[in-house]
Coordinates of N, CA and C and ligand atoms in Angstrom, one line a residue:
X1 N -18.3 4.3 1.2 CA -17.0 3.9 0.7 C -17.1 2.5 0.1
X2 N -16.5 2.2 -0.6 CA -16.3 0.8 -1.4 C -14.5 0.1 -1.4
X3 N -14.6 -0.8 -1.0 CA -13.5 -1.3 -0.4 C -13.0 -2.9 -1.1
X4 N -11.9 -3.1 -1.8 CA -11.2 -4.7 -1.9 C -10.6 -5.2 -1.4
X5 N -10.8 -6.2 -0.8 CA -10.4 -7.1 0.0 C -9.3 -8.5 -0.7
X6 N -7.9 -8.1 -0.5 CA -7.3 -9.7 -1.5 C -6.7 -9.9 0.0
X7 N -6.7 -11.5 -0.2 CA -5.4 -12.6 0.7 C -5.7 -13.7 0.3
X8 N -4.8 -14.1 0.4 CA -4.6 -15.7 -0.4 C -5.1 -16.6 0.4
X9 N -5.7 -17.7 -0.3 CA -6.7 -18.8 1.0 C -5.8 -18.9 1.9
X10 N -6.2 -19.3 3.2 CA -5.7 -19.5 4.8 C -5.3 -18.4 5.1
X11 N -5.5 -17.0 4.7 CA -5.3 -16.0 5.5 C -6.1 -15.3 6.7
X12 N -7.2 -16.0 6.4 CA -8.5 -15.5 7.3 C -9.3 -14.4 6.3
X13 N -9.7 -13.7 5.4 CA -9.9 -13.2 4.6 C -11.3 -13.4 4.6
X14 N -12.0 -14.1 4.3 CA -13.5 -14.5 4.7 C -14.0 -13.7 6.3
X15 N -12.9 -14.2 7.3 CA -13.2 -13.5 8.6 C -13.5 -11.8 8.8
X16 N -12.2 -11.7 8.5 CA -12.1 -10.1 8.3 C -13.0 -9.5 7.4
X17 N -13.5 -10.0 5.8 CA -14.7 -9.9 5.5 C -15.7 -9.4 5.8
X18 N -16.5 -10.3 7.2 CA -17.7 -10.5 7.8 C -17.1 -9.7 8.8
X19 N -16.3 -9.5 9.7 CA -15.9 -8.0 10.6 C -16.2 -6.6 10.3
X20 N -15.6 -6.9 8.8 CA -15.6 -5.4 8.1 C -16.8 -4.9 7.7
X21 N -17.4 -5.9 7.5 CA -19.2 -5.7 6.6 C -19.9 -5.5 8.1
X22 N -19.7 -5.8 9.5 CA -20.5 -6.0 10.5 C -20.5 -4.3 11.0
X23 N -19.2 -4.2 10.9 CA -18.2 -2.8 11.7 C -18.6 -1.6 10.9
X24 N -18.6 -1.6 9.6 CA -19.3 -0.5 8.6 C -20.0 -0.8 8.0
X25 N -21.3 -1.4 8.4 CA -22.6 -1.6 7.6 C -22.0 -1.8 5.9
X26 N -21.5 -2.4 5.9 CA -21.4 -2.3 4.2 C -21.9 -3.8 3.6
X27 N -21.9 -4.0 2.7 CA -22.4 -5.4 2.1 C -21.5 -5.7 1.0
X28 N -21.0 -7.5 1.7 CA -20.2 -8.2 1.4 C -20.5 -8.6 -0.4
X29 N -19.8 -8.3 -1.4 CA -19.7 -8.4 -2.8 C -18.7 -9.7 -3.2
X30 N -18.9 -10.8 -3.5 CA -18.1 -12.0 -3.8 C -18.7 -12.6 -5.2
X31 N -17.8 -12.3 -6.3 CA -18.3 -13.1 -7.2 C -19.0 -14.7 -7.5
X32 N -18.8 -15.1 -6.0 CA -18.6 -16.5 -6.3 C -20.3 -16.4 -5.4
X33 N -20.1 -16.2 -4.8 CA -22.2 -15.7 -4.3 C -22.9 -15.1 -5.4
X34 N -22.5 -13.8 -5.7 CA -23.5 -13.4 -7.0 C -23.8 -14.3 -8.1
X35 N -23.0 -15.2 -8.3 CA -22.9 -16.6 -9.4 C -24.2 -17.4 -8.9
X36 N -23.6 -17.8 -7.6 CA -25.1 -18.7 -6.9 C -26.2 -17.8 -7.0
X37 N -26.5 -17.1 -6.5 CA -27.8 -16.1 -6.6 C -28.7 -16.4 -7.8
X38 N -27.2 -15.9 -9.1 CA -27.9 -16.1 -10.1 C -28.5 -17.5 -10.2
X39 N -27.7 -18.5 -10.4 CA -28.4 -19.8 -10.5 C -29.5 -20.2 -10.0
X40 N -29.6 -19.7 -8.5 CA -30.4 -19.9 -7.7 C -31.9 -19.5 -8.4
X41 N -31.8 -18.1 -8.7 CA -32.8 -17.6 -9.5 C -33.3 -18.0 -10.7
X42 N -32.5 -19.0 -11.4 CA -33.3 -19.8 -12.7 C -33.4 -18.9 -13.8
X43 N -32.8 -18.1 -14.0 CA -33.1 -17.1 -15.1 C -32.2 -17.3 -16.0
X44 N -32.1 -16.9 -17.5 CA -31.6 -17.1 -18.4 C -30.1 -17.5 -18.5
X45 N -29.8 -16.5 -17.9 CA -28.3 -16.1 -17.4 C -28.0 -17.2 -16.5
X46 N -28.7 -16.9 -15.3 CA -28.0 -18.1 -14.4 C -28.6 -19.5 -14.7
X47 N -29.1 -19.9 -15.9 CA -29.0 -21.0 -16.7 C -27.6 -21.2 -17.2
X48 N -27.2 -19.8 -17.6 CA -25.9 -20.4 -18.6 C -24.8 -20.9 -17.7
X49 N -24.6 -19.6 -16.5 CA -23.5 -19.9 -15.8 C -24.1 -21.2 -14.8
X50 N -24.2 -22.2 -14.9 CA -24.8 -23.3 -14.6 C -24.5 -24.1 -15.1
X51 N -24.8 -24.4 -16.4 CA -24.0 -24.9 -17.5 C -22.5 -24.9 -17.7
X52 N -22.2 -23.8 -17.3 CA -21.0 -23.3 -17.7 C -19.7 -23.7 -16.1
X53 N -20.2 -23.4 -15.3 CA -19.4 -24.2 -14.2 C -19.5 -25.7 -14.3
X54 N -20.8 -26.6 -15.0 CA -20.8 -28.0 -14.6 C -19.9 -28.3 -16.0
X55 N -19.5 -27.9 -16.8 CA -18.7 -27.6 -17.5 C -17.3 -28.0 -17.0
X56 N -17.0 -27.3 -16.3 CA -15.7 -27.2 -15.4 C -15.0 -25.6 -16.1
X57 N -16.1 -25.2 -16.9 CA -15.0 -23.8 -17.3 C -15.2 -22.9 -16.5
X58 N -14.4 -21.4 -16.7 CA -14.4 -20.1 -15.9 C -15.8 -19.4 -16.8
X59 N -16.6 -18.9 -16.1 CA -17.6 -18.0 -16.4 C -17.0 -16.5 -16.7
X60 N -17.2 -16.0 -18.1 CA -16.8 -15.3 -18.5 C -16.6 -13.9 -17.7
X61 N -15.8 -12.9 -17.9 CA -15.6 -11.6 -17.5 C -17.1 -11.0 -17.8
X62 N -17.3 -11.4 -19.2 CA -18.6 -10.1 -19.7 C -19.8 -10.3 -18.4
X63 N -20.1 -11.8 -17.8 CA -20.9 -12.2 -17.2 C -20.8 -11.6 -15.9
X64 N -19.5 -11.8 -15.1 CA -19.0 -11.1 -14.0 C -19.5 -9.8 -13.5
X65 N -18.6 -9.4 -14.8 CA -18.9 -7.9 -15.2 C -20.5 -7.5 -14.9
X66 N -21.4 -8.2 -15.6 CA -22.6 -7.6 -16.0 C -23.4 -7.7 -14.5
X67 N -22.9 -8.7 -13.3 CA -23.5 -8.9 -12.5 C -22.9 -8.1 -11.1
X68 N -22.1 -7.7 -11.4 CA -21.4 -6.7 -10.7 C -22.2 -5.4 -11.0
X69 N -22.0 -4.6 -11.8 CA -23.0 -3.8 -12.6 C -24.2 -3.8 -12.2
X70 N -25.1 -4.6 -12.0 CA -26.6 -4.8 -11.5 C -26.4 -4.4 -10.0
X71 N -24.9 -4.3 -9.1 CA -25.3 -4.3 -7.6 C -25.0 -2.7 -7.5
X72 N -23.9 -2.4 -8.7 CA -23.1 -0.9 -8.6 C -24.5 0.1 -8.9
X73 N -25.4 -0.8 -9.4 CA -26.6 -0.3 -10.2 C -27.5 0.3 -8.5
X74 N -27.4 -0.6 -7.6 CA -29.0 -0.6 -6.7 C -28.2 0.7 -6.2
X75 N -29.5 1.6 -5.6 CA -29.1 2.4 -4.9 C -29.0 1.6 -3.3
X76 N -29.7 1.0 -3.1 CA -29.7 0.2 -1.8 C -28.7 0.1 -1.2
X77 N -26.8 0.3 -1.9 CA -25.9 -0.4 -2.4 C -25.1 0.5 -2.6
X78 N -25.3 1.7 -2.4 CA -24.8 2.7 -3.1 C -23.5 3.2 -2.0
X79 N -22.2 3.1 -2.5 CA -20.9 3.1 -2.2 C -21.0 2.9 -0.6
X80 N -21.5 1.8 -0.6 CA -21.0 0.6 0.7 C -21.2 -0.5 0.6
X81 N -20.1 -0.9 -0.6 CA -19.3 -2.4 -0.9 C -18.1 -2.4 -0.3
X82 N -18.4 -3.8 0.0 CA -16.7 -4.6 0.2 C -16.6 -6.0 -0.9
X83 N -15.6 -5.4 -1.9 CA -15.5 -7.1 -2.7 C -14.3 -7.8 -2.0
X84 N -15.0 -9.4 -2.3 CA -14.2 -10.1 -1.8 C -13.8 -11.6 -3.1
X85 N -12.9 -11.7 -3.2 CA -12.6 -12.4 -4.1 C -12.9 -11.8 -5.4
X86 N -13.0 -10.7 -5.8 CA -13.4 -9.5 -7.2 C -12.5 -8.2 -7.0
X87 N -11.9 -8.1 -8.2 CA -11.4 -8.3 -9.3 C -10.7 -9.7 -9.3
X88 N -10.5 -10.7 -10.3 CA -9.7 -11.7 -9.9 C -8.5 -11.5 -10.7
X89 N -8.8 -10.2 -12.1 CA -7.6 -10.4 -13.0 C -7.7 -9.0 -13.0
X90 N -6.6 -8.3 -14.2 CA -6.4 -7.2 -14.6 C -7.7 -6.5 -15.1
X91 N -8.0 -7.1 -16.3 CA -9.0 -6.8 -16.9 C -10.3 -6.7 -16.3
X92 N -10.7 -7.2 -15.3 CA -12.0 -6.9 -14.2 C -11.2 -5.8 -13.5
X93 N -10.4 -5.6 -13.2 CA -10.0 -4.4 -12.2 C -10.5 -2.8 -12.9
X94 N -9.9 -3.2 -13.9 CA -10.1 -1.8 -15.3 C -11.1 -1.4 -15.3
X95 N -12.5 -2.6 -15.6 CA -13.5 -2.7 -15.9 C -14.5 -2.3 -14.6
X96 N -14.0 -2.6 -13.7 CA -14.3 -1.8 -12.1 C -14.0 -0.6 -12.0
X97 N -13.4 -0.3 -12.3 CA -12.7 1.3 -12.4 C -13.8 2.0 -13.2
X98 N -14.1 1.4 -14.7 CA -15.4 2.3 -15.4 C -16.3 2.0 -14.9
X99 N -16.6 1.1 -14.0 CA -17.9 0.8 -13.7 C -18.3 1.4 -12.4
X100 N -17.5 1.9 -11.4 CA -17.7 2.5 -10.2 C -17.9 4.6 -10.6
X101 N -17.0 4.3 -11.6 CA -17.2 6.2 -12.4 C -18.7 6.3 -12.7
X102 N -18.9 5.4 -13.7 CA -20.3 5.1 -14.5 C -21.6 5.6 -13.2
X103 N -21.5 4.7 -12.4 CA -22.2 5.2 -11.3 C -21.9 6.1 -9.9
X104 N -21.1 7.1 -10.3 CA -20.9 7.4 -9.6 C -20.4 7.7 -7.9
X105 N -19.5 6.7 -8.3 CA -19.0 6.0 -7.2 C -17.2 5.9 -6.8
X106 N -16.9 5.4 -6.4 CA -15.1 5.3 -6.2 C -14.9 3.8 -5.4
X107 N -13.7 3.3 -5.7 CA -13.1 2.6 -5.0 C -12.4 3.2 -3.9
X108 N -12.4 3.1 -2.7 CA -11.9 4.0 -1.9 C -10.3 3.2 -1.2
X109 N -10.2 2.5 -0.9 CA -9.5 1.6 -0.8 C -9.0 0.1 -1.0
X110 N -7.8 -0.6 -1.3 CA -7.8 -1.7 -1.5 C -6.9 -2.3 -0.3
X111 N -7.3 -3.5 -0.1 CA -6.2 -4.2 1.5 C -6.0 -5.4 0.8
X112 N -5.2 -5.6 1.3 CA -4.1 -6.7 0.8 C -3.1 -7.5 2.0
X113 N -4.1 -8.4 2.5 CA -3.4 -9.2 3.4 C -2.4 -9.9 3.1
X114 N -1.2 -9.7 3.7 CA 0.0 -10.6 3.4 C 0.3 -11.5 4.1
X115 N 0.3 -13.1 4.0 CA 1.0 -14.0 4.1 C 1.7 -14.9 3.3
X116 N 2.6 -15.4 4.5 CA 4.1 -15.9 3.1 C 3.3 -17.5 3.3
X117 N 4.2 -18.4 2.4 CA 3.3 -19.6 2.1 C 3.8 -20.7 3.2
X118 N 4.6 -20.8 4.1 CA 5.0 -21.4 5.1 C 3.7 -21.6 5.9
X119 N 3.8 -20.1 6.5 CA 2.4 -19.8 7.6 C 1.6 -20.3 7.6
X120 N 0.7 -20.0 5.3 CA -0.4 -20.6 5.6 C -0.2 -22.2 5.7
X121 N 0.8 -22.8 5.2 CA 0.5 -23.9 5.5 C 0.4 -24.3 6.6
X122 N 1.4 -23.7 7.7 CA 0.8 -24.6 9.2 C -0.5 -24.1 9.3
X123 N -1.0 -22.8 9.6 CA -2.4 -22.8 9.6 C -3.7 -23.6 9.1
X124 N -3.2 -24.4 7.7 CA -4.2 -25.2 7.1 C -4.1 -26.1 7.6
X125 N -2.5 -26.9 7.6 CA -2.3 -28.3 7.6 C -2.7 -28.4 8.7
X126 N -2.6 -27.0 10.4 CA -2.5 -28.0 11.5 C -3.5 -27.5 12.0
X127 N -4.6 -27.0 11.2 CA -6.2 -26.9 11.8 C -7.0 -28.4 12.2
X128 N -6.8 -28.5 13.1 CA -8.1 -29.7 14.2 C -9.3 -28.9 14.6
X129 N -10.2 -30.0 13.9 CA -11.7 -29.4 14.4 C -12.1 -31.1 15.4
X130 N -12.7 -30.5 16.6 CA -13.1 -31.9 17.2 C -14.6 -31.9 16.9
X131 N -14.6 -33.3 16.6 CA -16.0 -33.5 16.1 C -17.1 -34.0 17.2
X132 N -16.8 -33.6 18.5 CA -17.5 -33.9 19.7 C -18.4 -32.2 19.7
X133 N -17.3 -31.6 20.1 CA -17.6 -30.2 20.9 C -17.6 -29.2 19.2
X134 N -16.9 -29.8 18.8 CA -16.9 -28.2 17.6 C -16.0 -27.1 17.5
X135 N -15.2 -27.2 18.7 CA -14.5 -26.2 19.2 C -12.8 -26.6 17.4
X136 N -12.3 -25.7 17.5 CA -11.5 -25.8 16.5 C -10.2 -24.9 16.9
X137 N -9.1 -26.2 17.0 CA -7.9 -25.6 17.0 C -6.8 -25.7 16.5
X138 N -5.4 -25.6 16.1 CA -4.3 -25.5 15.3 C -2.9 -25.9 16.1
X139 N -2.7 -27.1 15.6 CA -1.8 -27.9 16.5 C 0.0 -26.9 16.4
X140 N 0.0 -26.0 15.7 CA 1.6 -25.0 15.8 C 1.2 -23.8 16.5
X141 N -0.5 -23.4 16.5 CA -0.6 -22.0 17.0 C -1.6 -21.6 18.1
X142 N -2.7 -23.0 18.0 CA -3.2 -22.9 19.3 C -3.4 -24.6 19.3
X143 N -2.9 -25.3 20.2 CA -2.9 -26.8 20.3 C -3.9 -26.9 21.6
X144 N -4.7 -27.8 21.5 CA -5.6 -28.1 22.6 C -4.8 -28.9 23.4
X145 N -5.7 -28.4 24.4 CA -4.8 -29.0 26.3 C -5.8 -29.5 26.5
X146 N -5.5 -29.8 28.2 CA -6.5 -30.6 29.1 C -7.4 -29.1 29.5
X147 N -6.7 -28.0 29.3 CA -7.3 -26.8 30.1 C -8.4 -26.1 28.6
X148 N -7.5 -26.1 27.7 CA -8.8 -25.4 26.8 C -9.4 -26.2 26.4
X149 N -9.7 -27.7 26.2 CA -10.3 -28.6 25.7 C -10.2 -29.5 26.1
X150 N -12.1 -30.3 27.1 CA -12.2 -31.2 27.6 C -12.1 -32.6 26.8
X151 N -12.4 -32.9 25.6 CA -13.0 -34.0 25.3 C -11.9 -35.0 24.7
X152 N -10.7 -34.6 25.3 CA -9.4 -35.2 24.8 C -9.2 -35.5 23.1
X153 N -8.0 -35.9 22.9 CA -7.6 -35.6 21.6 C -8.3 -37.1 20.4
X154 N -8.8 -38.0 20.9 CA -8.9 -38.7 20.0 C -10.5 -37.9 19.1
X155 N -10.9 -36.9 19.5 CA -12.2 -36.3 18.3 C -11.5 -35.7 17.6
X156 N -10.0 -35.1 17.7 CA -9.8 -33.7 16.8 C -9.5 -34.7 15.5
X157 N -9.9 -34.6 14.3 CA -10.0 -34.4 13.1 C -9.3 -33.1 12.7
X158 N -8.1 -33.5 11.3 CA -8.1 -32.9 9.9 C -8.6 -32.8 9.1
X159 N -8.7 -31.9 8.1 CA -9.9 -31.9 7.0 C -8.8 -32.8 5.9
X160 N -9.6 -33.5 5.3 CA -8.6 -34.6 4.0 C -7.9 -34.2 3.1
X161 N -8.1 -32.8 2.9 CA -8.2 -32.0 1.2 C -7.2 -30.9 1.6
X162 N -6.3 -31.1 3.1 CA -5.6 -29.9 3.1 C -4.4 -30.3 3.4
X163 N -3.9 -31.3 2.2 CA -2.8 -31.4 1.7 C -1.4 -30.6 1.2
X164 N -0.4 -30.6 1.7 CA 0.5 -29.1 1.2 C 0.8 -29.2 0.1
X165 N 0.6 -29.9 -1.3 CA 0.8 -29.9 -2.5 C -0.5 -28.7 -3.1
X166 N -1.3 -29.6 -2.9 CA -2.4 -29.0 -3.1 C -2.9 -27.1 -2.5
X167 N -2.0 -26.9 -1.0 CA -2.0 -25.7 -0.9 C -1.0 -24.5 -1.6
X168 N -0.3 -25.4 -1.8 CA 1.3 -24.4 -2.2 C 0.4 -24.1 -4.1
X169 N -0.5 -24.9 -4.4 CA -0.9 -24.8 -5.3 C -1.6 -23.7 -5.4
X170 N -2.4 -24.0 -4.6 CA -3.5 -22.6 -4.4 C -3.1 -21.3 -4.3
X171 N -2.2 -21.3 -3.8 CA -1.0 -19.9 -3.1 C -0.8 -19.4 -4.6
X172 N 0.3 -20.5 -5.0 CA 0.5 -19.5 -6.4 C -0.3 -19.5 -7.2
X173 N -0.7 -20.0 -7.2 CA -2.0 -19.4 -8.6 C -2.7 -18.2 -8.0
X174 N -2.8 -17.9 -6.5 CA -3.7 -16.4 -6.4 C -2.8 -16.0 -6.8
X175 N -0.8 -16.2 -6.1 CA 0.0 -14.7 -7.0 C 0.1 -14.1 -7.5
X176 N 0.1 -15.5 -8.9 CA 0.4 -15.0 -10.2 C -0.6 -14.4 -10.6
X177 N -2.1 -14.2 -10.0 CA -3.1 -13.8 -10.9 C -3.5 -12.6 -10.0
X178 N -2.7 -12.3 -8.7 CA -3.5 -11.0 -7.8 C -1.8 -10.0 -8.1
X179 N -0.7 -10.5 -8.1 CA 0.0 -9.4 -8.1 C 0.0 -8.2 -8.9
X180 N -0.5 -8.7 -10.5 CA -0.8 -7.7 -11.3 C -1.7 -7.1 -11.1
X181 N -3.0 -7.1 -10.0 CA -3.9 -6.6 -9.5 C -3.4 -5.5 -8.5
X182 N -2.6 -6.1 -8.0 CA -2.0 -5.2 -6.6 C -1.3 -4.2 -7.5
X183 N -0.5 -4.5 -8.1 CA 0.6 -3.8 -8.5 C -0.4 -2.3 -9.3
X184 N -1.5 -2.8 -10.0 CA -2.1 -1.8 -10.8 C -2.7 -0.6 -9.5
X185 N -3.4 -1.4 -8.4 CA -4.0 -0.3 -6.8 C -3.1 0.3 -6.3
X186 N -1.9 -0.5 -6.6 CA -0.4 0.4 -5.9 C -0.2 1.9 -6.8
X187 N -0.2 1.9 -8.2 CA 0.0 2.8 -8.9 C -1.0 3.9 -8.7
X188 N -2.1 3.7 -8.8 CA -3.7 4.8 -8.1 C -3.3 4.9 -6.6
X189 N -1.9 5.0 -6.0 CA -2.0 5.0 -4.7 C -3.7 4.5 -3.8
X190 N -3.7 3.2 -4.1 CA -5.2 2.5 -3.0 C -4.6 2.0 -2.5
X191 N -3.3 0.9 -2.8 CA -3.4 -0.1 -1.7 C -2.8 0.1 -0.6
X192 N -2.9 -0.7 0.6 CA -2.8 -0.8 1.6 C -2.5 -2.1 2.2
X193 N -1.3 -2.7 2.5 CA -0.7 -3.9 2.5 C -0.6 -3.9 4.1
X194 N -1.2 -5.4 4.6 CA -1.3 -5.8 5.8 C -0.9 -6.8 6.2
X195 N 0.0 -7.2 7.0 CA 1.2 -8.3 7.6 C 0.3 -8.9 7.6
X196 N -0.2 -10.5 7.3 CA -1.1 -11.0 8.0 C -1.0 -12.4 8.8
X197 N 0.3 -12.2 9.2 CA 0.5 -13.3 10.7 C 0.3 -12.5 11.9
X198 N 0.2 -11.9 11.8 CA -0.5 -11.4 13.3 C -2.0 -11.8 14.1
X199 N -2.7 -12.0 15.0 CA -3.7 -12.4 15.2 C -4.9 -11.5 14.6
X200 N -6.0 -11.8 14.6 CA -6.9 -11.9 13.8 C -7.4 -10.6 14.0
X201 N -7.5 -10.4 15.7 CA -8.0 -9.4 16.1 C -6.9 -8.3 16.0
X202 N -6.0 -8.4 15.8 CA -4.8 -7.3 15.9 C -5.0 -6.8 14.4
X203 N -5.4 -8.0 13.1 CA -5.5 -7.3 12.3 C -6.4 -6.5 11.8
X204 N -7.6 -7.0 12.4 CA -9.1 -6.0 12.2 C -8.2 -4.6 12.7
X205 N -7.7 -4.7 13.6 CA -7.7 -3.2 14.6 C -7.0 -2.3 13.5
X206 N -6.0 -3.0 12.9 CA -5.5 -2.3 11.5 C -6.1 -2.1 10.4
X207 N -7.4 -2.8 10.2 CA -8.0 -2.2 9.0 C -9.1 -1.8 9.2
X208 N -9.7 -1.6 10.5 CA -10.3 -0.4 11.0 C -9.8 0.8 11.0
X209 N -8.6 1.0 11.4 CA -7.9 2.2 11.6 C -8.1 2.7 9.8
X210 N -7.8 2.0 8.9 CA -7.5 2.4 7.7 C -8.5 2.8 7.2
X211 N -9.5 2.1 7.5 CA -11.0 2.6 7.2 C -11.7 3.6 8.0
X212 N -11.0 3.9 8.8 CA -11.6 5.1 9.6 C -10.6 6.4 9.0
X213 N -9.8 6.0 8.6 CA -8.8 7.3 8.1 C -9.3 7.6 6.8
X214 N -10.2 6.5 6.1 CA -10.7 7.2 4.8 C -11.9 8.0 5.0
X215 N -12.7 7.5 6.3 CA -14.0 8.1 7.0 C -13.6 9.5 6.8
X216 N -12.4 9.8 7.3 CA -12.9 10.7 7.8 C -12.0 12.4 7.4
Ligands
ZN301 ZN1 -14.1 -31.2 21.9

């Protein structure tokens, strides 16, 4: 099966990711990895797109495209993906669509974690990581005590960059650019919309279930 993964940053979506890829042997597909790969590798291509991020621009669909294509290609690979952060627009979704036929293959489902933009903000804004122990917690949803955390409060640290301007930013720009995504998997009856304030593990349990009902 081959599976898409959308939620908007601070939903946990990376997590559930690496659950899902652990739980059904599948292998995690992120455009933003296959990009590094390429670079990493020094070859023509990932020369350009190299160029082309230090740039500050968006690396083209055809490129995307072509390197998506190369994985739909391995048999190694063969309909047990999970993308994550891919399709980002309309037009990569389409182009997924011919590209999973081409090789005979299917999208089997799409999930779509939902959170409203309040949530993620306390989740971002009130993440503390203590820089003693490492332990990491969230001052509205799990606030460290004397009982779950020895090393008292002067280590916990915020991250600098998780400003709420800057998040409310982030939020809408996935909207605007995933709803017409959603709205196209809703029409192919794929998607599958998942509350996502619930705890972490409550939500795996739900998109296991959903992935087991395509199993089977
Ligand atoms: Zn600590």
């Amino acid at each position: 099966m081959n599976i898409i993964l959308f939620g908007p940053p601070g939903a946990g979506k990376g997590t559930q990711a690496e659950n899902i890829t652990k739980s059904f042997n599948l292998y995690k597909v992120s455009s933003g990895d296959l990009l590094r790969i390429e670079v990493s590798k020094k070859t023509d291509l990932g020369n350009e797109i190299k160029s082309t991020i230090e740039k500050g621009a968006l690396v083209s669909d055809k490129i995307i495209n072509n390197l998506i294509i190369k994985i739909l290609a391995d048999k190694k690979f063969y309909n047990r993906l999970i993308f994550d952060g891919y399709p980002r627009n309309l037009d990569q979704a389409k182009s997924l669509n011919l590209f999973v036929k081409k090789y005979d293959q299917k999208i089997s489902c799409v999930i779509s974690l939902n959170v409203s933009k309040e949530l993620i903000i306390k989740r971002i804004l009130g993440r503390q990581t203590c820089t003693k122990c490492g332990l990491i917690f969230n001052e509205y949803f799990k606030p460290a005590n004397s009982e779950n955390h020895l090393c008292g409060t002067k280590f916990l640290v915020k991250r600098s960059d998780d400003n709420e301007k800057t998040i409310f930013k982030r939020y809408k720009t996935y909207l605007d650019k995933t709803l017409p995504i959603l709205e196209h998997y809703k029409k192919l009856n794929l998607l599958h919309e998942i509350e996502g304030k619930s705890e972490i593990d409550k939500i795996f349990v739900e998109i296991s279930r959903i992935i087991a009902s395509l199993e089977a």
